[in-house]
Amino acid sequence: MQEPYPLYSLLIEITQKCNAACDQCGSRCDIHSEERLSKAQILAALRDIKENIGTYTMLNITGGEPLLRRDLFEIMTEASDMGFDWGMVTNGSLITDSVIEQMRQSGMKTITVSVDGLRDTHDSLRHLPGCWDKIMTALHKLKSAAFLDHLQVTFTANRRNVFEFEALYRILRPIGLDSIRVSFMDPIGRALDNTELLLTREEILYLTQLANKLNSDPHGTKIIWGCPHFLGNQLDNRRFHCFAGIYSASILFNGDIFVCPNVPHRNELIQGNILTDSFSEVWKTKFHFFRSRPLPAKCKGCKYQSDCGGDSLHTLDFDSGEPLFCYRDFLEQPDSEALKRAIFSRRSDLKFCEISSGEADAREVLIEPDAFDSIRQYFHFGRKQPQNMFEQQMALVGFSCDHTDVVRYVIPCDGTLRAEDNALFTRRILKTVEKELNIINRNYYQSDDRALPGSECSNRRPMKFLGFIHSHPAQHELQYSTGDDEIHMRMLKRFGSYVGILVNPADETLGAYYGKELHQAKLIVPDLFHKT
């Protein structure tokens, strides 16, 4: 008869020592971290599991960096001899030909190697110069060695690497990996010191949609998702359940019997210690909180309750009992009609209209009436003037609310840089925009108390740079030039999100583009004599 809670996965924190100091790390491992459990103590716990639970449990060796433990392969050879299958998560920097041979001889079945972007980004995030090149060599060698059941790369997305994922995928695909595992950086461990790297809503949507697109290729490398969060229909309505303490557990570096190592190590959550307790007995008789986990108050009555289950334990605020991440708060689209009504209610004489992109889920760019008045005057809509016969540009400043960018201010760029067929772009322009943006934000809170009724997107927040609008006076079909493409990508890489608007002043036509794929945005403007 099968146990009511079969232990399918056991994570063993074989060491906390690590030769990297990753900015996005969910723990705080470093080269000075401790290593407390002896080989004999670990093997005694595994013999207990074999005799009283079984060897169907998959052993997942983690750290720290497991390859820093000198007797790692001695321990795992004996574990294999007991009948356990095992795999390892590693940063890959210490994999050599000799290490690969030890992996083979010790019966290792799976490996997950962390790759967090292209060369420079990966190495800087992990503070390990030259690491990326070593990993690429190791992946090819592991594939050629052909003894693994599963060869996987894991990618932890953050603001510095999210837009590199597609290029990284193209590099990894020819290797013949079995999968690429994607997860998001969360505010835990060392990542708490680098919260500016946490993804925005737009970046999560970009990555999930890109992954869905790449997974539609039947010949591509399969992208699978880590366990962090319920993401609703962004991932084909994937149901989510945190299996910590239900089907999975861990032995921490000091012997503590626990759930996922990323869950906060609170004393009341520790279930025992292998130095004093039988792991199998603890697994069968404890873990009550995790197996009858109370649903957070904010989840009651939520339509996603059965599919989400209160989201992941590692981002639960155990003091308040509430989740730090909620799909409904963070990703579900708001009532954009209410947003528009709130903005345009300030000018009751105006109506607004949409310049549709043709894509139902396209990003919206909403230009407020005062900003649109400035745009019309600057570009001389409906007329040919000396000022608009060459290309001109303005910076767009405002805020983002879910899938809508709201343009509140526009900043004219240096008129001396006008050119016949391209709006010249220099660092001086960005410095001017930065200076003007600082002026806006210094005065904004003192003079402007506007807010969007019924919306969490309060306008009492710092304004930010959103993008540029520039003119193509001779182009009736508004399309990016090669130079526009280059500027768009540079701005996207620098700011994380970017919208570019094109305008033909004489024709009064506009078009907006966003994202790495240059999708056309839905442009929402006051209905003032413009043509669609």
Coordinates of C-alpha atoms in Angstrom, one line a residue:
M1 CA 0.0 0.0 0.0
Q2 CA 1.4 3.4 -1.0
E3 CA 2.0 6.0 1.6
P4 CA -0.5 8.9 1.6
Y5 CA 2.4 11.3 1.0
P6 CA 5.0 9.5 -1.3
L7 CA 8.4 11.2 -1.2
Y8 CA 9.1 11.7 -4.9
S9 CA 11.9 14.3 -4.5
L10 CA 14.5 14.8 -1.8
L11 CA 16.8 17.9 -2.1
I12 CA 20.1 17.5 -0.3
E13 CA 21.9 20.7 0.4
I14 CA 25.3 18.9 0.2
T15 CA 27.2 22.1 1.0
Q16 CA 26.6 25.8 1.4
K17 CA 30.0 26.7 -0.1
C18 CA 29.8 28.5 -3.4
N19 CA 32.5 30.0 -5.7
A20 CA 29.9 32.5 -7.1
A21 CA 28.1 35.4 -5.4
C22 CA 25.1 35.7 -7.8
D23 CA 23.0 38.9 -7.6
Q24 CA 19.8 36.9 -8.1
C25 CA 20.6 34.1 -5.7
G26 CA 17.7 32.8 -3.6
S27 CA 20.1 32.1 -0.7
R28 CA 23.2 33.8 0.5
C29 CA 25.8 31.0 -0.2
D30 CA 29.4 32.0 -0.7
I31 CA 32.9 30.5 -0.5
H32 CA 33.0 31.0 3.3
S33 CA 29.7 29.2 4.0
E34 CA 29.7 26.1 6.2
E35 CA 29.7 22.4 5.5
R36 CA 28.4 20.6 8.5
L37 CA 27.2 17.1 7.6
S38 CA 29.7 14.3 7.2
K39 CA 29.6 11.6 4.6
A40 CA 28.6 9.0 7.2
Q41 CA 25.7 11.2 8.5
I42 CA 24.3 11.7 5.0
L43 CA 24.6 8.0 4.1
A44 CA 22.9 7.0 7.4
A45 CA 19.9 9.1 6.5
L46 CA 19.8 7.6 3.0
R47 CA 19.8 4.1 4.4
D48 CA 16.9 5.0 6.7
I49 CA 15.0 6.3 3.6
K50 CA 15.8 3.2 1.6
E51 CA 14.5 0.9 4.4
N52 CA 11.4 2.8 5.5
I53 CA 10.3 4.8 2.4
G54 CA 12.0 3.2 -0.6
T55 CA 14.4 4.1 -3.3
Y56 CA 11.9 5.5 -5.8
T57 CA 12.8 8.9 -4.3
M58 CA 14.8 11.0 -6.7
L59 CA 17.8 12.6 -4.9
N60 CA 18.5 16.2 -6.1
I61 CA 21.9 17.4 -5.0
T62 CA 22.1 21.1 -4.5
G63 CA 24.1 23.7 -2.6
G64 CA 25.9 26.1 -2.7
E65 CA 28.0 24.6 -5.4
P66 CA 27.9 20.8 -5.0
L67 CA 31.2 20.3 -6.9
L68 CA 33.1 22.1 -4.1
R69 CA 32.4 19.1 -1.9
R70 CA 35.4 16.8 -2.2
D71 CA 33.7 13.6 -1.3
L72 CA 30.6 14.3 -3.4
F73 CA 31.1 11.5 -5.8
E74 CA 32.0 9.0 -3.0
I75 CA 28.7 9.8 -1.3
M76 CA 26.7 9.6 -4.5
T77 CA 28.3 6.3 -5.7
E78 CA 27.1 4.7 -2.5
A79 CA 23.7 6.3 -2.9
S80 CA 23.5 4.8 -6.5
D81 CA 24.6 1.4 -5.1
M82 CA 21.6 1.6 -2.7
G83 CA 19.3 2.0 -5.7
F84 CA 18.7 5.7 -5.7
D85 CA 18.7 7.8 -8.9
W86 CA 20.3 11.2 -8.5
G87 CA 20.9 14.5 -10.2
M88 CA 22.6 17.8 -9.5
V89 CA 22.1 21.5 -9.9
T90 CA 25.4 23.3 -10.5
N91 CA 26.7 26.6 -11.8
G92 CA 28.8 24.6 -14.2
S93 CA 32.1 26.5 -13.7
L94 CA 33.9 23.5 -12.2
I95 CA 33.0 20.9 -14.8
T96 CA 36.1 19.3 -16.3
D97 CA 36.7 16.1 -18.2
S98 CA 37.6 14.4 -14.9
V99 CA 34.5 15.6 -13.3
I100 CA 32.3 14.3 -16.2
E101 CA 33.9 10.9 -15.8
Q102 CA 33.2 10.9 -12.1
M103 CA 29.6 11.8 -12.8
R104 CA 29.3 8.8 -15.1
Q105 CA 30.9 6.4 -12.7
S106 CA 28.8 7.5 -9.8
G107 CA 25.6 6.9 -11.7
M108 CA 24.4 10.4 -12.1
K109 CA 21.2 10.6 -14.1
T110 CA 20.4 14.3 -14.5
I111 CA 22.1 17.6 -14.4
T112 CA 20.8 21.2 -14.4
V113 CA 23.3 23.9 -15.3
S114 CA 22.6 27.6 -14.6
V115 CA 23.0 29.9 -17.5
D116 CA 21.6 33.4 -16.9
G117 CA 22.0 35.3 -20.1
L118 CA 24.7 35.9 -22.7
R119 CA 28.4 35.9 -21.9
D120 CA 28.9 39.4 -20.3
T121 CA 25.5 39.5 -18.5
H122 CA 25.9 35.9 -17.1
D123 CA 29.4 36.5 -15.8
S124 CA 28.6 39.8 -14.3
L125 CA 25.5 38.5 -12.5
R126 CA 27.5 35.6 -11.0
H127 CA 30.7 37.6 -10.5
L128 CA 32.6 34.7 -12.1
P129 CA 34.7 36.0 -15.1
G130 CA 35.0 33.4 -17.8
C131 CA 32.3 31.2 -16.4
W132 CA 30.0 31.4 -19.4
D133 CA 32.6 30.0 -21.8
K134 CA 33.4 27.1 -19.4
I135 CA 29.7 26.3 -19.2
M136 CA 29.2 26.2 -23.0
T137 CA 32.2 23.8 -23.3
A138 CA 30.9 21.6 -20.5
L139 CA 27.4 21.4 -22.0
H140 CA 28.8 20.2 -25.4
K141 CA 30.9 17.6 -23.6
L142 CA 28.1 16.4 -21.4
K143 CA 25.9 15.9 -24.4
S144 CA 28.7 14.0 -26.2
A145 CA 29.3 11.8 -23.2
A146 CA 25.7 10.5 -23.6
F147 CA 25.2 9.0 -20.1
L148 CA 22.6 11.4 -18.8
D149 CA 18.8 10.8 -18.8
H150 CA 18.2 14.5 -18.8
L151 CA 20.5 17.4 -19.7
Q152 CA 19.0 20.8 -18.7
V153 CA 19.8 24.4 -18.5
T154 CA 18.1 26.7 -16.0
F155 CA 17.6 30.4 -16.6
T156 CA 16.6 32.8 -13.8
A157 CA 15.0 35.8 -15.4
N158 CA 15.7 39.3 -14.2
R159 CA 15.7 42.8 -15.6
R160 CA 19.3 42.5 -16.9
N161 CA 18.9 39.3 -18.8
V162 CA 15.2 38.9 -19.7
F163 CA 15.6 40.4 -23.2
E164 CA 18.6 38.1 -23.9
F165 CA 16.6 34.9 -23.5
E166 CA 15.7 34.5 -27.2
A167 CA 19.3 35.0 -28.3
L168 CA 20.4 32.5 -25.6
Y169 CA 17.8 30.0 -26.7
R170 CA 19.2 30.2 -30.3
I171 CA 22.7 29.5 -28.9
L172 CA 21.6 26.6 -26.7
R173 CA 19.2 24.9 -29.2
P174 CA 21.9 23.2 -31.4
I175 CA 23.5 21.6 -28.3
G176 CA 20.5 19.2 -28.0
L177 CA 19.4 19.9 -24.5
D178 CA 16.5 18.0 -23.1
S179 CA 14.9 21.2 -21.7
I180 CA 15.5 24.7 -20.6
R181 CA 13.9 25.5 -17.2
V182 CA 12.8 29.1 -16.8
S183 CA 12.0 30.8 -13.5
F184 CA 11.7 34.3 -12.2
M185 CA 14.0 36.0 -9.7
D186 CA 12.1 36.4 -6.4
P187 CA 12.8 38.8 -3.4
I188 CA 14.5 36.1 -1.3
G189 CA 18.1 35.5 -0.2
R190 CA 20.7 37.7 -1.8
A191 CA 18.1 38.9 -4.3
L192 CA 16.7 41.1 -1.5
D193 CA 19.8 43.2 -1.9
N194 CA 19.1 43.7 -5.6
T195 CA 15.4 44.2 -5.9
E196 CA 15.9 46.6 -8.8
L197 CA 16.4 43.4 -10.9
L198 CA 12.9 42.1 -10.2
L199 CA 10.9 41.7 -13.4
T200 CA 8.0 44.1 -14.2
R201 CA 4.7 42.9 -15.3
E202 CA 5.5 43.8 -18.9
E203 CA 8.7 41.8 -18.8
I204 CA 7.0 38.7 -17.4
L205 CA 4.4 38.9 -20.1
Y206 CA 7.1 39.3 -22.7
L207 CA 9.0 36.2 -21.5
T208 CA 5.9 34.0 -21.1
Q209 CA 4.7 34.9 -24.6
L210 CA 8.1 34.4 -26.1
A211 CA 8.4 31.0 -24.4
N212 CA 4.9 30.0 -25.7
K213 CA 6.0 31.0 -29.2
L214 CA 9.3 29.1 -29.0
N215 CA 7.5 26.0 -27.6
S216 CA 5.2 26.0 -30.7
D217 CA 8.2 24.8 -32.8
P218 CA 8.0 21.0 -32.7
H219 CA 11.7 20.7 -33.4
G220 CA 12.8 23.2 -30.8
T221 CA 14.2 22.7 -27.3
K222 CA 11.4 22.3 -24.8
I223 CA 11.0 25.2 -22.4
I224 CA 9.6 24.3 -19.0
W225 CA 8.7 26.5 -16.1
G226 CA 10.1 26.4 -12.6
C227 CA 7.7 26.2 -9.7
P228 CA 7.7 29.9 -8.5
H229 CA 4.2 31.1 -9.3
F230 CA 0.7 30.6 -10.7
L231 CA 0.6 32.5 -14.0
G232 CA -2.9 31.9 -15.2
N233 CA -3.6 31.9 -18.9
Q234 CA -0.1 33.2 -19.7
L235 CA 1.0 29.6 -19.7
D236 CA -1.9 27.8 -21.3
N237 CA -3.9 27.9 -18.0
R238 CA -1.3 25.9 -16.2
R239 CA -2.5 24.8 -12.8
F240 CA -0.1 25.4 -10.0
H241 CA 0.6 23.6 -6.8
C242 CA 3.4 24.0 -4.3
F243 CA 4.4 20.4 -3.4
A244 CA 6.7 21.4 -0.6
G245 CA 6.1 18.9 2.3
I246 CA 3.6 16.9 0.2
Y247 CA 5.8 15.2 -2.3
S248 CA 9.1 16.8 -1.7
A249 CA 11.4 17.6 1.2
S250 CA 15.0 18.6 1.8
I251 CA 17.9 17.9 4.1
L252 CA 19.7 21.2 4.7
F253 CA 23.4 21.7 5.1
N254 CA 23.2 21.4 8.9
G255 CA 21.0 18.3 8.9
D256 CA 17.6 20.1 9.3
I257 CA 14.7 18.3 7.8
F258 CA 12.8 20.8 5.8
V259 CA 10.8 21.5 2.7
C260 CA 12.1 23.5 -0.3
P261 CA 15.4 25.2 0.7
N262 CA 14.1 28.5 -0.7
V263 CA 11.3 28.7 1.9
P264 CA 12.3 31.0 4.9
H265 CA 14.2 28.9 7.5
R266 CA 11.9 29.7 10.4
N267 CA 12.3 27.6 13.5
E268 CA 8.6 26.7 13.6
L269 CA 8.9 25.3 10.1
I270 CA 11.9 23.0 10.7
Q271 CA 10.5 19.5 11.1
G272 CA 13.6 17.8 12.7
N273 CA 17.2 17.0 12.1
I274 CA 18.8 13.9 10.8
L275 CA 21.5 14.1 13.5
T276 CA 18.8 13.4 16.1
D277 CA 15.7 12.2 14.3
S278 CA 14.8 9.5 11.8
F279 CA 14.0 11.2 8.5
S280 CA 11.5 8.5 7.5
E281 CA 9.6 8.9 10.8
V282 CA 9.6 12.7 10.5
W283 CA 8.3 12.4 6.9
K284 CA 5.5 10.1 7.9
T285 CA 4.4 11.9 11.1
K286 CA 5.1 15.6 10.7
F287 CA 4.9 18.3 8.0
H288 CA 1.3 19.0 9.2
F289 CA 1.4 22.7 8.3
F290 CA 2.4 22.0 4.7
R291 CA -0.2 19.2 4.2
S292 CA -3.1 21.2 5.5
R293 CA -1.8 24.7 4.6
P294 CA -4.4 27.4 5.4
L295 CA -5.5 29.4 2.4
P296 CA -4.5 33.1 2.7
A297 CA -7.4 35.4 3.5
K298 CA -7.0 37.3 0.2
C299 CA -7.4 34.1 -1.8
K300 CA -10.9 33.2 -0.4
G301 CA -13.5 33.6 -3.1
C302 CA -10.9 34.1 -5.8
K303 CA -11.8 32.5 -9.1
Y304 CA -8.2 31.1 -9.4
Q305 CA -8.3 29.5 -5.9
S306 CA -8.4 25.9 -7.1
D307 CA -5.7 26.5 -9.8
C308 CA -3.3 28.5 -7.6
G309 CA -3.7 27.3 -4.1
G310 CA -2.3 30.5 -2.6
D311 CA 0.8 30.4 -4.8
S312 CA 4.3 29.3 -3.7
L313 CA 5.5 28.9 -0.1
H314 CA 8.9 30.5 -0.7
T315 CA 7.2 33.9 -1.4
L316 CA 4.6 33.6 1.4
D317 CA 4.8 36.3 4.2
F318 CA 4.7 34.0 7.2
D319 CA 4.0 36.9 9.5
S320 CA 0.9 38.1 7.8
G321 CA 0.0 34.8 6.1
E322 CA -0.4 36.6 2.8
P323 CA 1.4 35.9 -0.5
L324 CA 4.0 38.3 -1.7
F325 CA 3.2 37.5 -5.3
C326 CA -0.4 37.3 -6.6
Y327 CA -1.3 36.7 -10.2
R328 CA -4.5 38.7 -9.8
D329 CA -2.7 41.7 -8.5
F330 CA 0.4 41.6 -10.7
L331 CA -0.6 40.2 -14.1
E332 CA -4.4 40.1 -14.6
Q333 CA -5.3 43.0 -16.8
P334 CA -7.4 45.8 -15.2
D335 CA -10.5 47.4 -16.6
S336 CA -8.7 49.5 -19.2
E337 CA -12.0 51.3 -20.1
A338 CA -12.2 52.6 -16.5
L339 CA -8.6 53.8 -16.9
K340 CA -9.4 55.7 -20.0
R341 CA -12.6 57.2 -18.6
A342 CA -10.7 58.4 -15.5
I343 CA -8.0 60.1 -17.7
F344 CA -10.3 61.7 -20.2
S345 CA -12.9 62.8 -17.7
R346 CA -10.6 65.8 -17.0
R347 CA -11.5 67.1 -20.4
S348 CA -15.3 66.5 -20.8
D349 CA -15.3 68.2 -24.2
L350 CA -13.1 65.5 -25.7
K351 CA -13.7 62.1 -27.0
F352 CA -10.9 59.6 -27.6
C353 CA -10.4 57.1 -30.4
E354 CA -8.2 54.1 -30.9
I355 CA -5.7 53.4 -33.7
S356 CA -5.9 49.7 -33.6
S357 CA -2.9 47.4 -34.0
G358 CA -5.0 44.5 -35.2
E359 CA -3.8 42.4 -32.2
A360 CA -6.4 41.9 -29.4
D361 CA -3.8 41.7 -26.6
A362 CA -1.5 44.5 -27.9
R363 CA 0.0 46.9 -25.5
E364 CA -1.9 50.2 -25.2
V365 CA -0.2 53.6 -25.4
L366 CA -2.6 56.3 -24.2
I367 CA -1.7 59.9 -24.8
E368 CA -3.3 62.4 -22.4
P369 CA -5.0 65.5 -23.9
D370 CA -2.4 68.0 -22.8
A371 CA 0.4 65.9 -24.1
F372 CA -1.4 65.4 -27.3
D373 CA -2.0 69.1 -27.7
S374 CA 1.8 69.6 -27.4
I375 CA 2.5 66.9 -30.0
R376 CA 0.0 68.4 -32.5
Q377 CA 1.6 71.9 -32.1
Y378 CA 5.2 70.7 -32.2
F379 CA 4.8 68.7 -35.3
H380 CA 2.3 71.1 -37.0
F381 CA -0.4 68.6 -37.7
G382 CA -2.3 69.1 -40.9
R383 CA 0.2 71.5 -42.5
K384 CA 3.6 71.6 -44.1
Q385 CA 5.8 74.0 -42.2
P386 CA 9.6 74.4 -42.4
Q387 CA 9.7 73.0 -38.9
N388 CA 8.2 69.7 -39.9
M389 CA 9.6 69.1 -43.4
F390 CA 12.6 67.3 -41.8
E391 CA 12.4 64.7 -39.1
Q392 CA 11.8 65.9 -35.5
Q393 CA 11.4 64.1 -32.2
M394 CA 10.1 64.4 -28.7
A395 CA 10.6 62.3 -25.6
L396 CA 7.5 60.6 -24.0
V397 CA 7.2 60.8 -20.2
G398 CA 4.5 59.3 -18.0
F399 CA 3.8 56.1 -16.2
S400 CA 2.7 52.5 -16.8
C401 CA -0.4 50.8 -15.5
D402 CA -0.5 47.1 -16.2
H403 CA -0.5 46.8 -20.0
T404 CA -1.1 50.5 -20.7
D405 CA 1.6 53.2 -21.0
V406 CA 0.1 56.7 -20.2
V407 CA 1.9 59.6 -21.8
R408 CA 1.5 62.7 -19.6
Y409 CA 4.3 65.0 -20.7
V410 CA 6.4 65.4 -23.9
I411 CA 9.8 66.9 -24.1
P412 CA 11.0 68.5 -27.4
C413 CA 14.5 67.3 -28.5
D414 CA 17.3 69.5 -29.8
G415 CA 15.9 71.1 -33.0
T416 CA 19.4 71.7 -34.4
L417 CA 19.7 67.9 -34.9
R418 CA 16.9 67.7 -37.5
A419 CA 17.8 65.8 -40.6
E420 CA 16.0 65.1 -43.9
D421 CA 15.5 61.3 -43.5
N422 CA 16.5 60.5 -39.9
A423 CA 16.0 62.0 -36.5
L424 CA 19.6 62.2 -35.3
F425 CA 20.2 60.7 -31.9
T426 CA 22.9 61.6 -29.5
R427 CA 23.8 61.1 -25.8
R428 CA 23.0 64.8 -25.3
I429 CA 19.4 64.1 -26.0
L430 CA 19.1 61.5 -23.3
K431 CA 20.9 63.8 -20.9
T432 CA 18.4 66.6 -21.7
V433 CA 15.5 64.2 -21.2
E434 CA 17.0 63.1 -17.8
K435 CA 17.3 66.7 -16.7
E436 CA 13.8 67.6 -17.7
L437 CA 12.4 64.4 -16.1
N438 CA 14.1 65.3 -12.8
I439 CA 12.5 68.8 -12.9
I440 CA 9.1 67.2 -13.5
N441 CA 9.5 64.8 -10.6
R442 CA 10.8 67.4 -8.2
N443 CA 7.7 69.5 -8.8
Y444 CA 5.2 66.8 -9.5
Y445 CA 4.2 65.8 -6.0
Q446 CA 3.9 69.5 -4.9
S447 CA 1.6 70.6 -7.7
D448 CA -0.3 67.6 -9.1
D449 CA -2.6 65.5 -7.0
R450 CA -4.5 63.9 -9.8
A451 CA -5.3 60.2 -9.5
L452 CA -7.2 57.6 -11.4
P453 CA -10.4 56.9 -9.6
G454 CA -10.9 53.2 -8.8
S455 CA -7.4 52.3 -10.0
E456 CA -4.3 51.2 -8.1
C457 CA -2.3 53.1 -10.7
S458 CA -2.2 56.3 -8.7
N459 CA -0.7 59.1 -10.6
R460 CA 1.2 60.3 -7.5
R461 CA 4.2 58.2 -8.5
P462 CA 7.4 59.3 -10.2
M463 CA 7.1 59.9 -13.9
K464 CA 9.5 57.9 -16.1
F465 CA 10.8 57.9 -19.6
L466 CA 8.6 55.8 -21.9
G467 CA 10.1 56.3 -25.3
F468 CA 10.2 58.7 -28.3
I469 CA 7.9 60.0 -30.9
H470 CA 9.4 61.2 -34.1
S471 CA 8.2 62.2 -37.5
H472 CA 8.5 60.6 -40.9
P473 CA 7.2 63.6 -43.0
A474 CA 7.8 61.9 -46.4
Q475 CA 6.4 58.4 -45.5
H476 CA 2.7 57.7 -45.8
E477 CA 3.1 54.1 -44.7
L478 CA 4.6 54.5 -41.3
Q479 CA 7.4 52.0 -40.8
Y480 CA 10.6 51.9 -38.8
S481 CA 13.8 52.5 -40.7
T482 CA 17.0 50.5 -40.0
G483 CA 18.2 53.3 -37.8
D484 CA 14.9 53.4 -35.9
D485 CA 15.2 49.6 -35.2
E486 CA 18.7 50.1 -33.8
I487 CA 17.7 52.9 -31.5
H488 CA 14.6 51.0 -30.4
M489 CA 16.7 48.0 -29.4
R490 CA 19.3 50.1 -27.6
M491 CA 16.6 51.9 -25.6
L492 CA 14.9 48.6 -24.8
K493 CA 18.1 47.2 -23.5
R494 CA 18.8 50.3 -21.4
F495 CA 15.4 50.9 -19.9
G496 CA 13.8 47.5 -20.0
S497 CA 10.7 48.7 -21.8
Y498 CA 10.3 51.2 -24.6
V499 CA 7.6 52.5 -27.0
G500 CA 8.3 54.3 -30.3
I501 CA 5.7 56.4 -32.0
L502 CA 5.9 57.5 -35.6
V503 CA 4.0 60.4 -37.0
N504 CA 3.4 61.9 -40.5
P505 CA 2.4 65.5 -39.6
A506 CA 0.8 66.5 -42.8
D507 CA -1.3 63.3 -43.1
E508 CA -2.0 63.4 -39.3
T509 CA -1.2 59.6 -39.1
L510 CA 0.4 57.9 -36.2
G511 CA 1.6 54.4 -35.3
A512 CA 3.2 53.0 -32.1
Y513 CA 5.6 50.0 -31.7
Y514 CA 6.9 48.2 -28.6
G515 CA 8.9 45.3 -27.4
K516 CA 11.8 43.3 -28.9
E517 CA 9.6 42.0 -31.7
L518 CA 8.4 45.5 -32.7
H519 CA 4.8 44.7 -32.3
Q520 CA 2.3 47.4 -33.1
A521 CA 0.7 48.9 -30.1
K522 CA -2.8 50.1 -29.7
L523 CA -2.5 53.9 -29.7
I524 CA -5.3 55.8 -27.9
V525 CA -5.5 59.6 -28.5
P526 CA -8.0 62.4 -28.2
D527 CA -10.2 62.7 -31.2
L528 CA -8.9 66.0 -32.6
F529 CA -9.0 66.1 -36.4
H530 CA -6.5 63.3 -36.8
K531 CA -6.9 60.7 -39.5
T532 CA -6.7 56.9 -38.9

